[in-house]
Amino acid sequence: MNKTKNLNICYIGGGSRNWAWVLMKDLAAEKDLSGTIKLYDIDVEAAEANEKIGNDLMAQHNPGQWKFKAVSDLKEALNGCNFIFLSILPLDFTEMAVDVHLPERHNIYQSVGDTAGPGGMIRALRTIPMYQEIASAVEKYAPNAWVFNYTNPMTICTRTLYKQFPGIKAFGCCHEVFGTQKLLAHAAEDAGLAPKGSIKREDIKTNVAGINHFTWIDKASWRDVDLFPVWDAFVQKYYQDGYDEGGDSNWLNNFFSSMDRVKMDLYKRYGLIAAAGDRHLAEFCPPSWYLSSPEQVKEWKFTLTPVNFRINMREDLKKKSLAYKEGKEKMEISDSGEEGIVLMKSLLGLGDIVTNVNLPNRGQMPGFPLDAVVETNAVFSRDTVNPVAAKAFPQSLHSLTMVHVGIQEGIVEAAFERNLEKAFLVFLNDPQIHKLSINEARALFDEMVEKTVPKKFGYK
Amino acid sequence: MNKTKNLNICYIGGGSRNWAWVLMKDLAAEKDLSGTIKLYDIDVEAAEANEKIGNDLMAQHNPGQWKFKAVSDLKEALNGCNFIFLSILPLDFTEMAVDVHLPERHNIYQSVGDTAGPGGMIRALRTIPMYQEIASAVEKYAPNAWVFNYTNPMTICTRTLYKQFPGIKAFGCCHEVFGTQKLLAHAAEDAGLAPKGSIKREDIKTNVAGINHFTWIDKASWRDVDLFPVWDAFVQKYYQDGYDEGGDSNWLNNFFSSMDRVKMDLYKRYGLIAAAGDRHLAEFCPPSWYLSSPEQVKEWKFTLTPVNFRINMREDLKKKSLAYKEGKEKMEISDSGEEGIVLMKSLLGLGDIVTNVNLPNRGQMPGFPLDAVVETNAVFSRDTVNPVAAKAFPQSLHSLTMVHVGIQEGIVEAAFERNLEKAFLVFLNDPQIHKLSINEARALFDEMVEKTVPKKFGYK
Amino acid sequence: MNKTKNLNICYIGGGSRNWAWVLMKDLAAEKDLSGTIKLYDIDVEAAEANEKIGNDLMAQHNPGQWKFKAVSDLKEALNGCNFIFLSILPLDFTEMAVDVHLPERHNIYQSVGDTAGPGGMIRALRTIPMYQEIASAVEKYAPNAWVFNYTNPMTICTRTLYKQFPGIKAFGCCHEVFGTQKLLAHAAEDAGLAPKGSIKREDIKTNVAGINHFTWIDKASWRDVDLFPVWDAFVQKYYQDGYDEGGDSNWLNNFFSSMDRVKMDLYKRYGLIAAAGDRHLAEFCPPSWYLSSPEQVKEWKFTLTPVNFRINMREDLKKKSLAYKEGKEKMEISDSGEEGIVLMKSLLGLGDIVTNVNLPNRGQMPGFPLDAVVETNAVFSRDTVNPVAAKAFPQSLHSLTMVHVGIQEGIVEAAFERNLEKAFLVFLNDPQIHKLSINEARALFDEMVEKTVPKKFGYK
Amino acid sequence: MNKTKNLNICYIGGGSRNWAWVLMKDLAAEKDLSGTIKLYDIDVEAAEANEKIGNDLMAQHNPGQWKFKAVSDLKEALNGCNFIFLSILPLDFTEMAVDVHLPERHNIYQSVGDTAGPGGMIRALRTIPMYQEIASAVEKYAPNAWVFNYTNPMTICTRTLYKQFPGIKAFGCCHEVFGTQKLLAHAAEDAGLAPKGSIKREDIKTNVAGINHFTWIDKASWRDVDLFPVWDAFVQKYYQDGYDEGGDSNWLNNFFSSMDRVKMDLYKRYGLIAAAGDRHLAEFCPPSWYLSSPEQVKEWKFTLTPVNFRINMREDLKKKSLAYKEGKEKMEISDSGEEGIVLMKSLLGLGDIVTNVNLPNRGQMPGFPLDAVVETNAVFSRDTVNPVAAKAFPQSLHSLTMVHVGIQEGIVEAAFERNLEKAFLVFLNDPQIHKLSINEARALFDEMVEKTVPKKFGYK
């Protein structure tokens, strides 16, 4: 009877050593809820390792509340679920290396390569068929479950879920906005409004609007303070040299870091605060702005994340997994800052929350096509996620964004039809491709597709 | 520097013995804020009485926080304001008596007569020019102030403010939804989910969508409980005889009460919960449903509120005002349940809140025209009110509502042009007018205009 | 090779003694084209009679060009078609008698009863399943054919064709606008601009916008003459007594005639020319305007067409058919004034033409929902029908029309889902139903459905 | 009384030796109409020369019908007009040389430079204030006149007219589509469907959709022949080497010619026929496709039209003008193929015509913003121009076009506000600018503005 106990949760991509571990740690501190997390992964071994790791963690920190179970059959994994987490790597880093690095042959540099640009588009072509399959399985086995998507390309994954199964209750979660909220907290502290480290990210209130990884803030507050003048002063101070968030990690030693110079540059131009990391933001702009060469990237003080780095990181995590599994090492728990569990509790009726998520546009982004997936604030309540309506973008930003909305809509349409000709025409519209002649673009497209999109998906 | 102190508030209609007193009582308990409330009213004497009453009340309950001041000049009243409350009676009860009772000659019965139907439309014709003037004054003297509208016809007043001064920061507040939330709390208690009287209205979470006084709830929760099955059982139990909320006041002795039979009837038909009092809901439906005769009204157990009753009530309040003013009687303070101050605090950055308000449609009501004023949930935050996007209505309800949206848009257009011919064509579209021949409708329209719309407004 | 010879035409409802005969007569004069007309009808005998009659007629007037052939199998009838004519009576006059006359029990009077009002809506419920079947057969057997729909309810039939088979090349033809163009020709002659009878209907140019049987003209010209002042003078002259078109037939002896007083009355109010017969126009308005009683109908000088009259007419036509078939009587040929063949030739590339037709809204009716079927001008060219964009309606007329658009969209949705509850909620929105209490409305709806909608359609 | 005689026509830019002469020659053959053409030009001398030339021409070819009159006062020129022709050079070739050639410093090559790209955008900034002034004068002196715009940037000029005076009756005429229709006639002749030179441009029927100079044809017919297969074969035959239209002029000796290779290339990719000259089409595409270098332009066999060439051409025309004026040379008359007079006659009620023009989008271009100026077919009739609704574009083409629609809307907004910061943000969105870093773009923008946009326009 009690809806918050004995939850039935399915984690697709449950062998993950990233998001799955984050979830585990957060669950280790969660006392209000309880239930079973079914870990489904095509890498069965990894899922089984996580079953062991998770159950050990719970035994230590939160006994009796949560049970992890590796499940190798999708139907069994989904059956009767209340919640589904989606966090998969579409195929492997071999393919991602093609996404990111093959275009470098033409001096097309991608800082991430999983969202926009050639990498993001080609990744979408292989992800969409996989997500169609997932959506159909959800429709069949757990049509009333809430689906949290964490996979990139976020927009395209969420769009596919809804296009394949319009009745799905899904949304896409991304922590990039949180990073900007943290930065605004720093700015407030930097301005002397509060002691360093004292402002919580959750207390920074922002209006969020745009598309994933290219979202914008037109209002930011902390308590009764308007953070726009604060941010403006911050930009004056740090624009030239960039802002170092402190700590051991920075853009020189961490491929995920930056000095926020792109964000500050965009602010100076558009008057709005771009709410994603510089590595993502840069990929949505004409490449001459920030990505024309590795040297220019360095000037802007962010990084081109090599896939090799990801591969090495994974090897380290595999070792760590083994150590955890065999009890040689203990997983440390800590608050991840992620909102997955908070949102789950909200959907269970344990407290409303307003945060940013990715949802089909039903009107919350004026001037953007209906059904395209956009990122705005949303109100979470019991069994409900309602987007908050943003204000219309200024024309120049609307156009800049519409380029990518058009690409996303076009790629999804082409992928649903398994139509490579259509996909190529869309591919041509990405500003990163604009430096290629059509023949070069075609050759690049063909080679990327050949190397990363499995034949079994039936593209023609 | 501190934005929550020394607030500069203007109350237009500040001689009110209704909303103004409610505000006073709520301010008497409010310690976080302080400031001056400038009471502007064309009835200067009433404003001055309220100045005295308000200041006495504060002296007793909340000394040093709030100061009331009658102001007879609109410019002075508005100058430098942070907040503006609008709550006026458009002209007098003489006019309202025409709105409500003249149509009875043709067996057109109106339970309220200030929103839809002939009364609502004609009232709009005289209110719009007054609101144009107010909007222009706000633009001139306090363009950055937040404007709370409480005047009816709510939709048309709010629409006029934005049409006259598009940059205005205004919204319309109405407590009708609160009444339905209270009823849902009763239903939950009635189902044994909690002891009688224990569930707070604020804890009932509802998705709200529609237009003022004809709003609908498609999701209602209390904590982790879905209230739709609860409400469904409640309707089965009480539909036949109606539900008596208890207390001394009921539909037989109080012209503002009802037994919620209309609301339950609409639920049985549309599967959604209409979120306004029966007296308002009935006026949006074809009159054959609930308003064809005083007898039918009785069967449905609600009332036709006579304007005489309002006049008598006012006389009583006038006496009370005198007694308060002269110190012969003491105003009792109590929590009004109104949200005015909560919203003000939210706009000052003292805590976010989600509640229902009236705003121009920028996408929050899919399928309804942009800029038309609609009522949905909205997120209040520092200096921000963002509407929450509702889901599309089912076609039959969409049509039923669009009739009135069309009338509201048409009346506003006609009034801005001071064009009576246009207004009459719109007048013909109200279902309550459908029983009249065109000649009868014209005669009624002409007589109502003649008797209630001052010449100085320049209609032709 | 020559695309205008050996045309393959399918006539569904080919046993008709009305439109089918009109087509025959027009084909008898048509020398540019040739081909076979396959007559399909569930009344096989009637189709066979028409085969004989048509072939006899051609033998006499147009030998060698056209061949008629009764076909009893729908697949065979459609296979390989270039053109398809749809002109059926949805079931029989027994059902139509219920549509038209049962509501009279509640003093709901319908002048036609096949488009709007209870008759039109219930007729739609039984027609939509039939049209879904036809659309699916077209998709299967003749997906590239052009489909001319003549069946009522026009809007709903055309909408169903497109909803069932979105790739269909269909449009709805209606001659009501032609009647108004003739009337404008009369007005021009009446004003002395040309001798009586000299102005051809085709030379009256009009902007057409609206929905079938409730279309409006906002510009009308004859050569270089603006016909609005001409029409205005005409209305001044004839409004009081009505205009008699002359000839033997008038509203007193012909149930299809009127004196155009409704049209003139609407003009006086809206300033636009309603472009359908008074009998149709009246049904879209609140019934108090023109249809509150048979006496009021008489005052407005149009008629309530009894179904009996249609039955008798059919009996006469049956006799005529027998006489034609047996060669006892000869069919007279004459120019029908219909445009079917002209449009066919235009679609074959033999000359462009602009005329009014019914098509899904792709933008030609600003402010109306996309995909709803609307009637506007369209440009016919080889294999092409492109609607001409109308101007936005004034708000009052937009609302009046949207009531019916909402009903049409709602009825189609309900019928596709075979959902009587949904259909009933839509039924309640028709102004003709507004005089009934909900219980009366429900009883009427149920009885009409019971008596006219076959069980086999599977409504629940 | 007769509306076709004594027409009052105003020609703004009446000193033109181009369009004005075309008009003269066409009028020389026009017998149905008569009237006065008031030639207004800031170059008064040129207008006076044209007065003389025109009157001489009429004296010879069409005596008594037409009178030319140079008028130096705008009010006098416009007063009481029935028709207004707008055909001006926004400032002089000095400015145009900056538009076209300054960007070459950054290897930005423009084949025309008056529509899209840096040249088009900067030209717009100085044209919009001039067109605002014209629109206001039309509103004041000739609000009911029909305005024919021939000036580029076409879209932006037409948009400005409507934005400044929403009641204006204006449209933009462009002969680029005619060129494509001629080419289709050639293709039909080339396929042996008719003898060479026998097919008239007017007999090629096309569906036109898009924006000026980037319009597309999705259906093309000649009589009963579908021209798409014909065109397809034509492309197979001529794609490699290009198509030479014959005659003395070709892309090697004429800066306005091309070999249609761009058009054929776009067809191969999009399956639609781009309906403008290659020089224009190329400017809307990413510059890597056709405009990356003068060499690439040569490969595609079109030209970069140097402004010098225009200046020389003008010098020749000035000499010619003098020779005409002094009677030393006689103007030859010939049918220009332009439609100005045909359209004028159509608007006078002398025959309907369907052709392509530029108009605000009221729904004729589904998926494009309302009010943006688009080019589609339109039906011309007495005092009426109604756009014909096009079909929705495929997603990839929609995006490609929306980039420019966004730029056009943004530039107009920025220019109306005289806001250079806004204009620069829009400037950044043009694909031709994408190869520049932001600093380079800013420097280019500033220099172009400095050199071509007069201070008096008040930009900031």
mmCIF file with all atom_site columns, N, CA, C and O in Angstrom, chain B residues 26-38:
data_model
loop_
_atom_site.group_PDB
_atom_site.id
_atom_site.type_symbol
_atom_site.label_atom_id
_atom_site.label_alt_id
_atom_site.label_comp_id
_atom_site.label_asym_id
_atom_site.label_entity_id
_atom_site.label_seq_id
_atom_site.pdbx_PDB_ins_code
_atom_site.Cartn_x
_atom_site.Cartn_y
_atom_site.Cartn_z
_atom_site.occupancy
_atom_site.B_iso_or_equiv
_atom_site.pdbx_formal_charge
_atom_site.auth_seq_id
_atom_site.auth_comp_id
_atom_site.auth_asym_id
_atom_site.auth_atom_id
_atom_site.pdbx_PDB_model_num
ATOM 1  N N  . ASP B 1 26 ? -3.826 40.458 7.154  1.00 0.00 ? 26 ASP B N  1
ATOM 2  C CA . ASP B 1 26 ? -2.659 39.633 6.857  1.00 0.00 ? 26 ASP B CA 1
ATOM 3  C C  . ASP B 1 26 ? -1.366 40.388 7.169  1.00 0.00 ? 26 ASP B C  1
ATOM 4  O O  . ASP B 1 26 ? -0.404 39.808 7.681  1.00 0.00 ? 26 ASP B O  1
ATOM 5  N N  . LEU B 1 27 ? -1.361 41.672 6.878  1.00 0.00 ? 27 LEU B N  1
ATOM 6  C CA . LEU B 1 27 ? -0.165 42.463 7.177  1.00 0.00 ? 27 LEU B CA 1
ATOM 7  C C  . LEU B 1 27 ? 0.050  42.575 8.692  1.00 0.00 ? 27 LEU B C  1
ATOM 8  O O  . LEU B 1 27 ? 1.191  42.706 9.160  1.00 0.00 ? 27 LEU B O  1
ATOM 9  N N  . ALA B 1 28 ? -1.033 42.509 9.438  1.00 0.00 ? 28 ALA B N  1
ATOM 10 C CA . ALA B 1 28 ? -0.917 42.619 10.889 1.00 0.00 ? 28 ALA B CA 1
ATOM 11 C C  . ALA B 1 28 ? -0.083 41.473 11.462 1.00 0.00 ? 28 ALA B C  1
ATOM 12 O O  . ALA B 1 28 ? 0.492  41.587 12.549 1.00 0.00 ? 28 ALA B O  1
ATOM 13 N N  . ALA B 1 29 ? -0.013 40.371 10.703 1.00 0.00 ? 29 ALA B N  1
ATOM 14 C CA . ALA B 1 29 ? 0.754  39.223 11.183 1.00 0.00 ? 29 ALA B CA 1
ATOM 15 C C  . ALA B 1 29 ? 2.102  39.099 10.488 1.00 0.00 ? 29 ALA B C  1
ATOM 16 O O  . ALA B 1 29 ? 2.855  38.176 10.758 1.00 0.00 ? 29 ALA B O  1
ATOM 17 N N  . GLU B 1 30 ? 2.406  40.037 9.619  1.00 0.00 ? 30 GLU B N  1
ATOM 18 C CA . GLU B 1 30 ? 3.589  39.910 8.775  1.00 0.00 ? 30 GLU B CA 1
ATOM 19 C C  . GLU B 1 30 ? 4.768  40.691 9.370  1.00 0.00 ? 30 GLU B C  1
ATOM 20 O O  . GLU B 1 30 ? 4.771  41.924 9.385  1.00 0.00 ? 30 GLU B O  1
ATOM 21 N N  . LYS B 1 31 ? 5.788  39.961 9.793  1.00 0.00 ? 31 LYS B N  1
ATOM 22 C CA . LYS B 1 31 ? 6.920  40.607 10.456 1.00 0.00 ? 31 LYS B CA 1
ATOM 23 C C  . LYS B 1 31 ? 8.143  40.757 9.540  1.00 0.00 ? 31 LYS B C  1
ATOM 24 O O  . LYS B 1 31 ? 9.042  41.552 9.825  1.00 0.00 ? 31 LYS B O  1
ATOM 25 N N  . ASP B 1 32 ? 8.228  39.953 8.495  1.00 0.00 ? 32 ASP B N  1
ATOM 26 C CA . ASP B 1 32 ? 9.444  39.964 7.665  1.00 0.00 ? 32 ASP B CA 1
ATOM 27 C C  . ASP B 1 32 ? 9.554  41.214 6.808  1.00 0.00 ? 32 ASP B C  1
ATOM 28 O O  . ASP B 1 32 ? 10.642 41.609 6.412  1.00 0.00 ? 32 ASP B O  1
ATOM 29 N N  . LEU B 1 33 ? 8.410  41.778 6.490  1.00 0.00 ? 33 LEU B N  1
ATOM 30 C CA . LEU B 1 33 ? 8.411  42.932 5.596  1.00 0.00 ? 33 LEU B CA 1
ATOM 31 C C  . LEU B 1 33 ? 7.971  44.164 6.381  1.00 0.00 ? 33 LEU B C  1
ATOM 32 O O  . LEU B 1 33 ? 7.389  44.058 7.464  1.00 0.00 ? 33 LEU B O  1
ATOM 33 N N  . SER B 1 34 ? 8.212  45.321 5.775  1.00 0.00 ? 34 SER B N  1
ATOM 34 C CA . SER B 1 34 ? 7.634  46.536 6.326  1.00 0.00 ? 34 SER B CA 1
ATOM 35 C C  . SER B 1 34 ? 7.508  47.578 5.235  1.00 0.00 ? 34 SER B C  1
ATOM 36 O O  . SER B 1 34 ? 8.130  47.450 4.185  1.00 0.00 ? 34 SER B O  1
ATOM 37 N N  . GLY B 1 35 ? 6.703  48.588 5.483  1.00 0.00 ? 35 GLY B N  1
ATOM 38 C CA . GLY B 1 35 ? 6.565  49.615 4.463  1.00 0.00 ? 35 GLY B CA 1
ATOM 39 C C  . GLY B 1 35 ? 5.297  50.434 4.603  1.00 0.00 ? 35 GLY B C  1
ATOM 40 O O  . GLY B 1 35 ? 4.623  50.408 5.636  1.00 0.00 ? 35 GLY B O  1
ATOM 41 N N  . THR B 1 36 ? 5.006  51.149 3.530  1.00 0.00 ? 36 THR B N  1
ATOM 42 C CA . THR B 1 36 ? 3.852  52.041 3.505  1.00 0.00 ? 36 THR B CA 1
ATOM 43 C C  . THR B 1 36 ? 2.859  51.580 2.447  1.00 0.00 ? 36 THR B C  1
ATOM 44 O O  . THR B 1 36 ? 3.247  51.231 1.341  1.00 0.00 ? 36 THR B O  1
ATOM 45 N N  . ILE B 1 37 ? 1.585  51.561 2.817  1.00 0.00 ? 37 ILE B N  1
ATOM 46 C CA . ILE B 1 37 ? 0.533  51.245 1.851  1.00 0.00 ? 37 ILE B CA 1
ATOM 47 C C  . ILE B 1 37 ? -0.246 52.518 1.567  1.00 0.00 ? 37 ILE B C  1
ATOM 48 O O  . ILE B 1 37 ? -0.957 53.051 2.427  1.00 0.00 ? 37 ILE B O  1
ATOM 49 N N  . LYS B 1 38 ? -0.115 52.975 0.330  1.00 0.00 ? 38 LYS B N  1
ATOM 50 C CA . LYS B 1 38 ? -0.842 54.188 -0.064 1.00 0.00 ? 38 LYS B CA 1
ATOM 51 C C  . LYS B 1 38 ? -2.217 53.784 -0.580 1.00 0.00 ? 38 LYS B C  1
ATOM 52 O O  . LYS B 1 38 ? -2.322 53.025 -1.548 1.00 0.00 ? 38 LYS B O  1
#
